[in-house]
GROMACS .gro file of C-alpha atoms in nm:
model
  449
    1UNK     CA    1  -4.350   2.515  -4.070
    2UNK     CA    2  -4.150   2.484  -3.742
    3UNK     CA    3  -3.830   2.284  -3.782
    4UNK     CA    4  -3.691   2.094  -3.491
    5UNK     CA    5  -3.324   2.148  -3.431
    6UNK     CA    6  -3.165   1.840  -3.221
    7UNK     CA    7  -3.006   1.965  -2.885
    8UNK     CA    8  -2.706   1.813  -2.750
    9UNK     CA    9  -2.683   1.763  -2.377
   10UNK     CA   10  -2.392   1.771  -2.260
   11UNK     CA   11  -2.200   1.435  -2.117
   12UNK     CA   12  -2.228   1.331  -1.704
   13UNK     CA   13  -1.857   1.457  -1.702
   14UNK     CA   14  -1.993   1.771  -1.838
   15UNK     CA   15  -2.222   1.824  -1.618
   16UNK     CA   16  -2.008   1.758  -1.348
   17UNK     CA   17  -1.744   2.009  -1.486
   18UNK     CA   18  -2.019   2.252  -1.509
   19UNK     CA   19  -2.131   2.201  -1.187
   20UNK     CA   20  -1.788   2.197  -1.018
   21UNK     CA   21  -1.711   2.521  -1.198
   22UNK     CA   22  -2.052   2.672  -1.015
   23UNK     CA   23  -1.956   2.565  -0.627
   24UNK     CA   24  -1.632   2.699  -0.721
   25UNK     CA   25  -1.782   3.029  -0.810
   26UNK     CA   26  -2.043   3.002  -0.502
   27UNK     CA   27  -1.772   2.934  -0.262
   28UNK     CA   28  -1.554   3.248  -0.408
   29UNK     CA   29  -1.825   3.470  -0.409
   30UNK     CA   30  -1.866   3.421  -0.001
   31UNK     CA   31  -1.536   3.477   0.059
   32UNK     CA   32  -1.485   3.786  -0.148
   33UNK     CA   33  -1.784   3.935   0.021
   34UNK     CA   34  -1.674   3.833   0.384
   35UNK     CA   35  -1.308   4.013   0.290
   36UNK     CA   36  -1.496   4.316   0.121
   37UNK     CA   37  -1.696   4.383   0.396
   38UNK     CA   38  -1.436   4.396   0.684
   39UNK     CA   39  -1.351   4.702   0.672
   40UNK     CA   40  -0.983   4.720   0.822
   41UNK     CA   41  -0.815   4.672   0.477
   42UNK     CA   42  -0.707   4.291   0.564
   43UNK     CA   43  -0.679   4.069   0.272
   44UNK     CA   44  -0.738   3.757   0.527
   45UNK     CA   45  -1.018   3.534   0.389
   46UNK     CA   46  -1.323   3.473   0.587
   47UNK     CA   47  -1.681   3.285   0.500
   48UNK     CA   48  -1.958   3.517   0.544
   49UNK     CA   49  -2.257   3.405   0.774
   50UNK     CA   50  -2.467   3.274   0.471
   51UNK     CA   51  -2.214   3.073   0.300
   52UNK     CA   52  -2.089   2.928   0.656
   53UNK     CA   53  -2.455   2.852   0.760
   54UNK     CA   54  -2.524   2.690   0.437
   55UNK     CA   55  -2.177   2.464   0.430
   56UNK     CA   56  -2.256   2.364   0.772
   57UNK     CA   57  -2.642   2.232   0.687
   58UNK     CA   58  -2.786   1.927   0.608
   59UNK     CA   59  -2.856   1.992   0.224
   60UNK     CA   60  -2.491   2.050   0.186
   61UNK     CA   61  -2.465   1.663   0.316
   62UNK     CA   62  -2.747   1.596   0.094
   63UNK     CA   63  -2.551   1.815  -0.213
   64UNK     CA   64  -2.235   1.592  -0.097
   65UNK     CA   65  -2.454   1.254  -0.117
   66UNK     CA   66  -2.564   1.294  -0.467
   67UNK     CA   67  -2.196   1.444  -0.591
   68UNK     CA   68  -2.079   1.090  -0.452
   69UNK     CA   69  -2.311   0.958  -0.716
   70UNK     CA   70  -2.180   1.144  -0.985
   71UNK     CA   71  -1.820   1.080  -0.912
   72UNK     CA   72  -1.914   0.746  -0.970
   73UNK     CA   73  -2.064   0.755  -1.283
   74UNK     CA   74  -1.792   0.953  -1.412
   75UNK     CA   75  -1.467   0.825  -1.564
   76UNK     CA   76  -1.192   0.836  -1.292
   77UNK     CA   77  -0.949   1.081  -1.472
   78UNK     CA   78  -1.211   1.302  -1.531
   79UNK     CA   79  -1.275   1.364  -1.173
   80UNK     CA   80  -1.134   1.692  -1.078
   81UNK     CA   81  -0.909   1.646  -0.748
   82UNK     CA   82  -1.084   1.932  -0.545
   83UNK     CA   83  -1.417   1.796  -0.605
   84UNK     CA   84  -1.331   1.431  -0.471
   85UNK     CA   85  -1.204   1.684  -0.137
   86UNK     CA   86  -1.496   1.871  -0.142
   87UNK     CA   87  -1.773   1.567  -0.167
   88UNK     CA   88  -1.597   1.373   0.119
   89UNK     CA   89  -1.610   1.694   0.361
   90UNK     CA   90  -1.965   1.797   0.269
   91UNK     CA   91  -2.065   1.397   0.370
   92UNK     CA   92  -1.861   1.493   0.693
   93UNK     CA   93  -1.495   1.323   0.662
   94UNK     CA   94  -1.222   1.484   0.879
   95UNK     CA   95  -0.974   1.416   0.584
   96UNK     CA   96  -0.831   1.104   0.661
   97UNK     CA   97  -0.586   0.909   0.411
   98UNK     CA   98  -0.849   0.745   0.285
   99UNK     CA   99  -1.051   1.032   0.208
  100UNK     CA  100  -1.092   1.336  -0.058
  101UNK     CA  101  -0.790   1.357  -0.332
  102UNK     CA  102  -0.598   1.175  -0.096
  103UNK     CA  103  -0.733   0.794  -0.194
  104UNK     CA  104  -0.627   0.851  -0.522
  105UNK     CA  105  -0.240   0.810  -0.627
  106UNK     CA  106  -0.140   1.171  -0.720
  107UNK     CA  107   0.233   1.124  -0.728
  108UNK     CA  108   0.472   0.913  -0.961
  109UNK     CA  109   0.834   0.826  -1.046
  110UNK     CA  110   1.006   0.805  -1.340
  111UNK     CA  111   1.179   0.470  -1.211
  112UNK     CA  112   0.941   0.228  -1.164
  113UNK     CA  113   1.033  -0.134  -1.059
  114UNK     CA  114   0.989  -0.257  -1.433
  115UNK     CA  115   1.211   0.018  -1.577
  116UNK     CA  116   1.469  -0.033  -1.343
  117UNK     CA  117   1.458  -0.412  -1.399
  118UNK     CA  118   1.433  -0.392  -1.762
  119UNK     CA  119   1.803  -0.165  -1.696
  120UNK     CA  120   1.977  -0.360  -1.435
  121UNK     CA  121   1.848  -0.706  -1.441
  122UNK     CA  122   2.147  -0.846  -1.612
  123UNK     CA  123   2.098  -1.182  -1.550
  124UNK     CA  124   1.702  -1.192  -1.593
  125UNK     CA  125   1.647  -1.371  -1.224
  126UNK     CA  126   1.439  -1.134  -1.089
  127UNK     CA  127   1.615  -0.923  -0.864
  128UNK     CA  128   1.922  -0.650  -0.906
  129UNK     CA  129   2.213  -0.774  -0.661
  130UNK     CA  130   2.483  -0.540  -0.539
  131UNK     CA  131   2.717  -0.679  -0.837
  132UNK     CA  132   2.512  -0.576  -1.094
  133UNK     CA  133   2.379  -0.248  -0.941
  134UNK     CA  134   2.652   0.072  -1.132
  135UNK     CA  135   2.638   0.306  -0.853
  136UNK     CA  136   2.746   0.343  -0.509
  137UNK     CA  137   2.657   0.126  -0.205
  138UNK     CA  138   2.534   0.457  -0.015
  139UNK     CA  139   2.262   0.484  -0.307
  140UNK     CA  140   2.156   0.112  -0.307
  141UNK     CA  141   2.091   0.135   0.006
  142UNK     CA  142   1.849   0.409  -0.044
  143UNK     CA  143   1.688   0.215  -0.338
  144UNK     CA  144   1.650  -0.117  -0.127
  145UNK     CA  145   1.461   0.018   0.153
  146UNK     CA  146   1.340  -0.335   0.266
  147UNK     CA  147   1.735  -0.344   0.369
  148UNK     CA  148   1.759  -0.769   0.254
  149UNK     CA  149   2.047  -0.686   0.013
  150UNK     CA  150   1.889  -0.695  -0.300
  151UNK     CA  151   1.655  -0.440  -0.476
  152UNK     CA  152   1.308  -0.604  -0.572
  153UNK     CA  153   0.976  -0.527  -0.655
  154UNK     CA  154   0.859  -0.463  -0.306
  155UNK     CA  155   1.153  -0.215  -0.231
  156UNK     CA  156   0.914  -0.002  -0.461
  157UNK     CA  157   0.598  -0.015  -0.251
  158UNK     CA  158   0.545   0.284  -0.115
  159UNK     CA  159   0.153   0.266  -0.019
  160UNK     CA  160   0.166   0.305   0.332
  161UNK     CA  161   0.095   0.667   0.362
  162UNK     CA  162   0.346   0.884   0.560
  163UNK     CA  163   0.181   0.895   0.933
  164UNK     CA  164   0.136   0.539   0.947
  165UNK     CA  165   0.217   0.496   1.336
  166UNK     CA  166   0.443   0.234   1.518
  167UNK     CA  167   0.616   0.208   1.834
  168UNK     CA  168   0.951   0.378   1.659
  169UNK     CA  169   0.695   0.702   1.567
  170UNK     CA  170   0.492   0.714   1.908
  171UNK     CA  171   0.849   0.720   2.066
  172UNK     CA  172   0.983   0.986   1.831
  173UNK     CA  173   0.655   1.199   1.936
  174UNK     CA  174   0.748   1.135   2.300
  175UNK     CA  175   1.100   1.242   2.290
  176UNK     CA  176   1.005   1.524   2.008
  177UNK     CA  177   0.899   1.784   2.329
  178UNK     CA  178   0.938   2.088   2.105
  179UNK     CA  179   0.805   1.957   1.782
  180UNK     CA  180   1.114   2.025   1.570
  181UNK     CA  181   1.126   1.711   1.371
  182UNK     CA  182   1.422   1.608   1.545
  183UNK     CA  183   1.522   1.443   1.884
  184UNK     CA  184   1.902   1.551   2.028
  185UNK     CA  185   2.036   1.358   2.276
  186UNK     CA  186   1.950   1.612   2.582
  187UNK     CA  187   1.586   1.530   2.449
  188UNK     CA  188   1.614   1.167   2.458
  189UNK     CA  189   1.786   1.192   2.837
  190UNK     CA  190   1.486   1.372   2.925
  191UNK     CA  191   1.264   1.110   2.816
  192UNK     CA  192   1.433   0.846   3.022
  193UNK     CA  193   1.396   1.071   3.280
  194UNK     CA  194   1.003   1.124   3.263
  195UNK     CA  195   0.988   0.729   3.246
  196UNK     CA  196   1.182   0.614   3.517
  197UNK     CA  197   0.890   0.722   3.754
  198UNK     CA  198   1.056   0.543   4.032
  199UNK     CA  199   1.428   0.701   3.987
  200UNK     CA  200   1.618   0.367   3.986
  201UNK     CA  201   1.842   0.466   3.699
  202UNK     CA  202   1.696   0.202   3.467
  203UNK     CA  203   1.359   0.104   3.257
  204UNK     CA  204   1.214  -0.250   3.279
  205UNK     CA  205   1.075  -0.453   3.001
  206UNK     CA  206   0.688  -0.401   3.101
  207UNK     CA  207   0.781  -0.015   3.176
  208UNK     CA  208   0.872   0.052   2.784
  209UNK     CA  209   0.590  -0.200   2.649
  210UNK     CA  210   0.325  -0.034   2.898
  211UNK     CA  211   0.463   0.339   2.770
  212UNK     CA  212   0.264   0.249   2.412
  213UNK     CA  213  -0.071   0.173   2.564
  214UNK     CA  214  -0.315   0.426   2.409
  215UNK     CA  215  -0.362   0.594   2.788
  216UNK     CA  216  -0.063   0.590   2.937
  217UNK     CA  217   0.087   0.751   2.597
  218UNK     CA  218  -0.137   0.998   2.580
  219UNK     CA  219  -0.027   1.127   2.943
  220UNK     CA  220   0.294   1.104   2.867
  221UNK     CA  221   0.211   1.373   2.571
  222UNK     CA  222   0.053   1.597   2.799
  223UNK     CA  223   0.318   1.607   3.061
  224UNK     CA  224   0.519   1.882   2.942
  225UNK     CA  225   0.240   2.066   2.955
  226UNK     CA  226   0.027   2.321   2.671
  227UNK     CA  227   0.224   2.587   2.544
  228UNK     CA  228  -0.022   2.741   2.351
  229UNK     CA  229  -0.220   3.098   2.457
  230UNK     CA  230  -0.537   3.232   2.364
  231UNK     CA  231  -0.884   2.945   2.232
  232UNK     CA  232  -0.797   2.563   2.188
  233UNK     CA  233  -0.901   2.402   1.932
  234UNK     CA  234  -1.281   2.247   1.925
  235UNK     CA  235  -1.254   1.911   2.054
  236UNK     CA  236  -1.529   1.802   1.793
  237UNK     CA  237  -1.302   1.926   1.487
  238UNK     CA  238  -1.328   2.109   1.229
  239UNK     CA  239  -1.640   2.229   1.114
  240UNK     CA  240  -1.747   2.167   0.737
  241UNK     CA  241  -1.762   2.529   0.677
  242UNK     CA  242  -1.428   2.524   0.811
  243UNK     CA  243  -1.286   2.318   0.585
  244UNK     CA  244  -1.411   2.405   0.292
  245UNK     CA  245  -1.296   2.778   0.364
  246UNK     CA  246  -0.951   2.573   0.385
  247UNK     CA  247  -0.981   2.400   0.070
  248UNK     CA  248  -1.067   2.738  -0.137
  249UNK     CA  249  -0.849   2.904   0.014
  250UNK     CA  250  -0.600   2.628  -0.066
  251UNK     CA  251  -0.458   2.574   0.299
  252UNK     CA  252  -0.539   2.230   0.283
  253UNK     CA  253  -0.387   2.159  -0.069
  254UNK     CA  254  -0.374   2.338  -0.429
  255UNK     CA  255  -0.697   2.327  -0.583
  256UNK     CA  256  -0.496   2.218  -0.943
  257UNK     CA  257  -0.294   1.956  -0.996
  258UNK     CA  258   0.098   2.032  -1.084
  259UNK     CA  259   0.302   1.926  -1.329
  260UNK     CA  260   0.322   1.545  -1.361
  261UNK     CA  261   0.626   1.279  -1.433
  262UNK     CA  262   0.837   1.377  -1.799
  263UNK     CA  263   0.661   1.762  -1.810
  264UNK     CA  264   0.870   2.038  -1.781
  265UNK     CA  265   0.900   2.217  -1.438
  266UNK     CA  266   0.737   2.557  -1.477
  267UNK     CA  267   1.006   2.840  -1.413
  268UNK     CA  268   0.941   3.094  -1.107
  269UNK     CA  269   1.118   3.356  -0.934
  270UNK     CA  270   1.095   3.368  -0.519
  271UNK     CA  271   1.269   3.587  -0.299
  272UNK     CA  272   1.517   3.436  -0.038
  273UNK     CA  273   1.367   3.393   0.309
  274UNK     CA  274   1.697   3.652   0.436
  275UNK     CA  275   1.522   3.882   0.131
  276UNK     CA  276   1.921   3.951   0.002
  277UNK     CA  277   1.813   3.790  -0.329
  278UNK     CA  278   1.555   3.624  -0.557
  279UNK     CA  279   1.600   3.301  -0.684
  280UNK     CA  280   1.519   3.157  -1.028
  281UNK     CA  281   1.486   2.780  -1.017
  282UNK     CA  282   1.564   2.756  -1.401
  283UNK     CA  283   1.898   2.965  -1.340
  284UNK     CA  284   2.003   2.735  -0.987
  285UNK     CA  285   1.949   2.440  -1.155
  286UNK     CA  286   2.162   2.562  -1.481
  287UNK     CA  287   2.434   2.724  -1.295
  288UNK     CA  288   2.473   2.410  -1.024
  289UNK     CA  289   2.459   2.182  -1.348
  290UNK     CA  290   2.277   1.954  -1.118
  291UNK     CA  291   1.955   1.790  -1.027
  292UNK     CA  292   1.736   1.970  -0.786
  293UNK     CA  293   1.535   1.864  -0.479
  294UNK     CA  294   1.181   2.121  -0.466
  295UNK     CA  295   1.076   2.064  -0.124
  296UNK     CA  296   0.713   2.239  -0.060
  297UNK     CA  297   0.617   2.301   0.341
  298UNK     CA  298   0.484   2.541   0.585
  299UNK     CA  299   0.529   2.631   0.998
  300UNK     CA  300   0.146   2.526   1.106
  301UNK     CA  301   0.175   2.195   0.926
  302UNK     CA  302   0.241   1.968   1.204
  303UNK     CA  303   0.365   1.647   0.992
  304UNK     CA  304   0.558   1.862   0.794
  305UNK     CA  305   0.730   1.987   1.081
  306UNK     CA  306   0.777   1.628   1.230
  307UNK     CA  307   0.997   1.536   0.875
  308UNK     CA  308   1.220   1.835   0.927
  309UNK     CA  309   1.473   1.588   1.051
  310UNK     CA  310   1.471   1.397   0.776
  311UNK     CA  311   1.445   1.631   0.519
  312UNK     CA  312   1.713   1.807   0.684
  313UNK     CA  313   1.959   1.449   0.646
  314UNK     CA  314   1.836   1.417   0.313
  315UNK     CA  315   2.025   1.746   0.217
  316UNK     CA  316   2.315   1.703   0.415
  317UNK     CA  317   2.347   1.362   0.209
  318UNK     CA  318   2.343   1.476  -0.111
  319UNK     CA  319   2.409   1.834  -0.116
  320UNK     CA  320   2.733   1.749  -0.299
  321UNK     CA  321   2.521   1.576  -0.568
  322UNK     CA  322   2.238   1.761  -0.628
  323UNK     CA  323   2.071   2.147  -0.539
  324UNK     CA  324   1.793   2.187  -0.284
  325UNK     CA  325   1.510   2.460  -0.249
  326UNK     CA  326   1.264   2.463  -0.008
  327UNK     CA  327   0.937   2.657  -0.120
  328UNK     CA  328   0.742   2.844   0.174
  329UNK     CA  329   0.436   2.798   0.094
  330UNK     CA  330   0.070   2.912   0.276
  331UNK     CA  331   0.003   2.819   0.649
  332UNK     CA  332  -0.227   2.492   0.665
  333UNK     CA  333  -0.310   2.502   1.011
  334UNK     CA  334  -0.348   2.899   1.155
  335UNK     CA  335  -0.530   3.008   1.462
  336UNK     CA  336  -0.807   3.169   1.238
  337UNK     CA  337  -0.850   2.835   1.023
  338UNK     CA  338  -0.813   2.465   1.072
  339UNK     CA  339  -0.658   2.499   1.445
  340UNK     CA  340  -0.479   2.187   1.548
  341UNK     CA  341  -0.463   2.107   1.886
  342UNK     CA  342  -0.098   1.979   1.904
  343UNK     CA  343   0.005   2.302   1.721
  344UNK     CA  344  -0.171   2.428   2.066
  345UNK     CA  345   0.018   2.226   2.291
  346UNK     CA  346   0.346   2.267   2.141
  347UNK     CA  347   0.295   2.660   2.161
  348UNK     CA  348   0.297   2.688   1.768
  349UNK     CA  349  -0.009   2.961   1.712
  350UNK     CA  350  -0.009   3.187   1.463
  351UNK     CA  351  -0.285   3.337   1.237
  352UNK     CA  352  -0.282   3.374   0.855
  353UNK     CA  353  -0.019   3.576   0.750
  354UNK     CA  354  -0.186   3.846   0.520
  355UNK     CA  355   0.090   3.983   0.337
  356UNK     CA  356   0.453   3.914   0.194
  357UNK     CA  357   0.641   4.031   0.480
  358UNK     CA  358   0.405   3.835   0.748
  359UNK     CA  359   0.470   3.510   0.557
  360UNK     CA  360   0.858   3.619   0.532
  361UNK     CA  361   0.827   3.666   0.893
  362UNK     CA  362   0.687   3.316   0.996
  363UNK     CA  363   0.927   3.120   0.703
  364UNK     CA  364   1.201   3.298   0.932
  365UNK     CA  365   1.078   3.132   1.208
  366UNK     CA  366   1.012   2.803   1.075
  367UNK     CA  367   1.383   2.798   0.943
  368UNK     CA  368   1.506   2.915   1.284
  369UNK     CA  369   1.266   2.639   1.511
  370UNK     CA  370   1.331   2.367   1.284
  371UNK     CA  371   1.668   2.430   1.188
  372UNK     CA  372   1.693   2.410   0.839
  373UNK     CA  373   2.020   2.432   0.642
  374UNK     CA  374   1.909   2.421   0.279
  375UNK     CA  375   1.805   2.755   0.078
  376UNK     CA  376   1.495   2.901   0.150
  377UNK     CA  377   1.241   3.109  -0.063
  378UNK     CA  378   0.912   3.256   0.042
  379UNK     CA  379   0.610   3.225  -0.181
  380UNK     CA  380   0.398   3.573  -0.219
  381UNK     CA  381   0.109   3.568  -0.045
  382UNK     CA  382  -0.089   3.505  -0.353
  383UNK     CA  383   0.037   3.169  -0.364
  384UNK     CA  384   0.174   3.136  -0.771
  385UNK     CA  385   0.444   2.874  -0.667
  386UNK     CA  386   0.254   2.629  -0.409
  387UNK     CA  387  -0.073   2.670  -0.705
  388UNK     CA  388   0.130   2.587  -0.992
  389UNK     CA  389   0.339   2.330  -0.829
  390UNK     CA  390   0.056   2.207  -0.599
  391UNK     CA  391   0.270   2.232  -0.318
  392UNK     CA  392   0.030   2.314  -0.057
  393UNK     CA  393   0.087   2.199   0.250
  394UNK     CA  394   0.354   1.993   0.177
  395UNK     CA  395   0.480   1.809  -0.126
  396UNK     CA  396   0.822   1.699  -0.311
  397UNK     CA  397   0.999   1.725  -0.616
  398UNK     CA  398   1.278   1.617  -0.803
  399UNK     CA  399   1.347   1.777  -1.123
  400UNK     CA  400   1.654   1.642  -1.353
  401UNK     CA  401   1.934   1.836  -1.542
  402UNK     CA  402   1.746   1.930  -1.821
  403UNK     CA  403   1.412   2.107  -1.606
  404UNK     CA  404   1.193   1.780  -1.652
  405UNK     CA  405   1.018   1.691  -1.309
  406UNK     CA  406   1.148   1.287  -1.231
  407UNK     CA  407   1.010   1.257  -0.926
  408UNK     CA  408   0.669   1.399  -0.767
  409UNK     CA  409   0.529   1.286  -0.383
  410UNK     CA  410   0.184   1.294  -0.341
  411UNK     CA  411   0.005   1.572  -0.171
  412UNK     CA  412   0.105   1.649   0.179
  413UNK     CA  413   0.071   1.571   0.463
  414UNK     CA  414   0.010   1.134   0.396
  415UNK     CA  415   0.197   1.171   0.022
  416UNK     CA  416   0.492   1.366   0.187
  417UNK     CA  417   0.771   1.053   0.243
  418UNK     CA  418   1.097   1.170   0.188
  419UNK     CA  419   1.271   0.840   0.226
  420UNK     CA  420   1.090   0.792  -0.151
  421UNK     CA  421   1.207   1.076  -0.293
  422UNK     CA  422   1.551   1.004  -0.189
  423UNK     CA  423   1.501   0.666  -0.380
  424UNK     CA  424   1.463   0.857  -0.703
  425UNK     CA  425   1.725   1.072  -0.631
  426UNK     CA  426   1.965   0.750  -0.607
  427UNK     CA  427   1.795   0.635  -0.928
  428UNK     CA  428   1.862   0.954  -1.074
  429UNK     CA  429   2.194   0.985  -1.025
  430UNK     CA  430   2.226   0.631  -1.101
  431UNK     CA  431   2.111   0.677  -1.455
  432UNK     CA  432   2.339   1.007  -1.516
  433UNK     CA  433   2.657   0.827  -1.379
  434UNK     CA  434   2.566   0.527  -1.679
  435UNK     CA  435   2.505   0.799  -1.942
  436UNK     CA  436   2.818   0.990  -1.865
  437UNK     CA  437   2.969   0.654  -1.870
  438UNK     CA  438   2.837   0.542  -2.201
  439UNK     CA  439   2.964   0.882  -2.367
  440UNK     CA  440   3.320   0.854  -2.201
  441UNK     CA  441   3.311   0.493  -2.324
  442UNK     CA  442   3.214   0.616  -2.666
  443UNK     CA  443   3.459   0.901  -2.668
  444UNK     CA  444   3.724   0.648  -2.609
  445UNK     CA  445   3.618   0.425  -2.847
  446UNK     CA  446   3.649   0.693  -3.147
  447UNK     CA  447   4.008   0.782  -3.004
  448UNK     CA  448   4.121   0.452  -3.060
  449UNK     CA  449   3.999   0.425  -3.425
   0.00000   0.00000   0.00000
């Protein structure tokens, strides 16, 4: 007599795990035979012909179609980050902030509008005034961004992603000639310069409004001419074989997640970009006695290289109050991967480094170009740090006295706004100032009994 056992299939999310772990394996697999089979003992990662030709076809739109339709059918937070990338390039997205990992909120705060109300509403009317706020005016003025004197629910609204464009940011790009992140005052001469075409010592209403039509900007980009040697970048874009190559590779973001808001911040020690020490982030953070600002970045990342002024101000703010550590992490943008054309112009080129002391090399020059003040340390070219932190290409932390992580941007390059991180820093500090209160108040209290 045959018995019939009942077989379990597995859930859609199953499936879908199942599946994601398979492309993941496919993917690896190309690579690792590409890098076998070059022969010159390079550990540089490159797509072999089959995998490229198949990434670039029309089933893998298909394959990308019909992974759409799973992701739908699947509860959101069981829908792996890398496979919400990976669908939206294989159905042919160049990555914008709408697109891949990058639609869904991947950051957090510990201080939320409601929890700060909840602290400092005193008076229950809906707003914290400057009377009731405990700290100093320099941090409420980081906390109300809107700048209308009062902190409020929409001081806390931080959806616009981080290249959002304007007139103030197309004129920053205009006066930012060597890509730096910041614009000195020989830089902004210059600019008058280039647009007082007629030399009359002054700029006339029309001149300035006519310098942000989408033509006459774009000239004024190219006038300083292309600094860059060697191929340009395809005008089309990437290709999709390209950029999935940069997504399993993880130069276009960690494939994992990080730690979130209230975990611990895993421990890790880096060696300092000068290589005259290594740095544990458990031990700075213990022996400062302070909170500490993890700021993730790379050389080839263009917008990370445009917030080097501000990141840069950030620390020179608050390096009395709290530590900093910036975290080199892998190039997003090299000549042999996702080339960017205004990495190109600016003269910025540079392929994968494929060791430790290439990516030493390159975070030397990123800290000399951009001139950065705050402590450096140089991931190993296996990437633990910028994996475990996902930190790749650019992301921000802010991790409290006791190692817990308060404060996490979303994934680089639209997530990376350091104006919010500097609002939870305020926050932060805030909320230590009230505690230390509370115990000195407390202490006093029992000497009096």
């Amino acid at each position: 007599m045959n018995k019939r056992f009942p077989i379990e299939f597995p859930s859609r999310s199953r499936r879908l795990a199942v599946l994601s772990v398979g492309l993941l394996v496919v993917t690896l697999t190309g690579l690792a035979q590409a890098q076998e089979g070059s022969g010159d003992g390079s550990t540089a990662k490159v797509m072999s012909p089959a995998a490229r030709a198949f990434w670039d076809s029309e089933l893998a739109g298909r394959l990308g179609n019909w992974l759409a339709k799973r992701l739908e059918q699947t509860p959101s937070e069981q829908r792996p980050e890398w496979m919400l990338m990976l669908t939206d390039i294989l159905r042919g997205s160049q990555l914008n902030a709408s697109d891949g990992w990058f639609r869904r909120p991947t950051g957090g705060s510990r201080f939320s509008w409601t929890e700060v109300r909840s602290r400092l509403d005193m008076n229950n009317d809906g707003f914290v005034s400057q009377e009731e706020w405990p700290g100093t005016a320099d941090d409420f003025i980081a906390v109300d961004r809107t700048g209308d004197g009062l902190i409020t629910r929409d001081d806390f609204d931080w959806s616009e992603h981080a290249l959002a464009g304007g007139p103030g940011t197309a004129l920053f790009y205009l006066a930012d000639t060597d890509g730096n992140g910041k614009v000195g005052r020989a830089e902004f001469l210059a600019l008058f310069e280039r647009l007082d075409r007629g030399d009359l010592g002054f700029l006339s209403r029309d001149e300035l409004k006519g310098v942000f039509n989408q033509g006459t900007f774009n000239r004024l980009m190219m006038e300083p001419g292309i600094k860059g040697e060697g191929l340009p970048p395809s005008p089309e874009g990437p290709s999709k074989s390209t950029l999935i190559r940069g997504l399993f590779t993880q130069e276009i973001g960690s494939l994992w997640p990080g730690p979130g808001i209230g975990d611990v911040a895993p421990d890790f020690t880096l060696g300092s970009v000068d290589g005259d020490r290594d740095v544990t982030l458990s031990a700075y953070r213990e022996r400062l006695d302070k909170p500490v600002v993890l700021i993730f970045g790379n050389f080839t990342c263009g917008p990370f290289r445009s917030q080097a002024g501000n990141i840069e101000k950030l620390f020179r703010r608050y390096r009395d109050r709290a530590g900093f550590l910036l975290v080199y992490v892998r190039e997003a943008h090299p000549t042999d991967g996702w080339h960017m054309f205004d990495n190109f112009r600016q003269g910025y080129t540079l392929p994968q480094p494929t060791d430790d002391a290439g990516r030493v090399e390159v975070a030397r020059l990123c800290q000399r170009t951009l001139d950065l003040g705050m402590p450096m340390v140089v991931d190993s070219i296996e990437d633990p740090v910028g994996t475990l932190y996902s930190g790749m290409p650019a992301r921000l932390y802010l991790i409290d006295r006791e190692g817990l992580v308060a404060f996490k941007s979303g994934r680089g390059p639209f997530g990376f706004k350091p104006a919010e991180l500097e609002q939870a820093l305020a926050l932060l500090l805030m909320e230590e100032a009230q505690a230390h209160s509370q115990i000195d108040d407390e202490a006093g209290a029992q000497e009096t009994r």
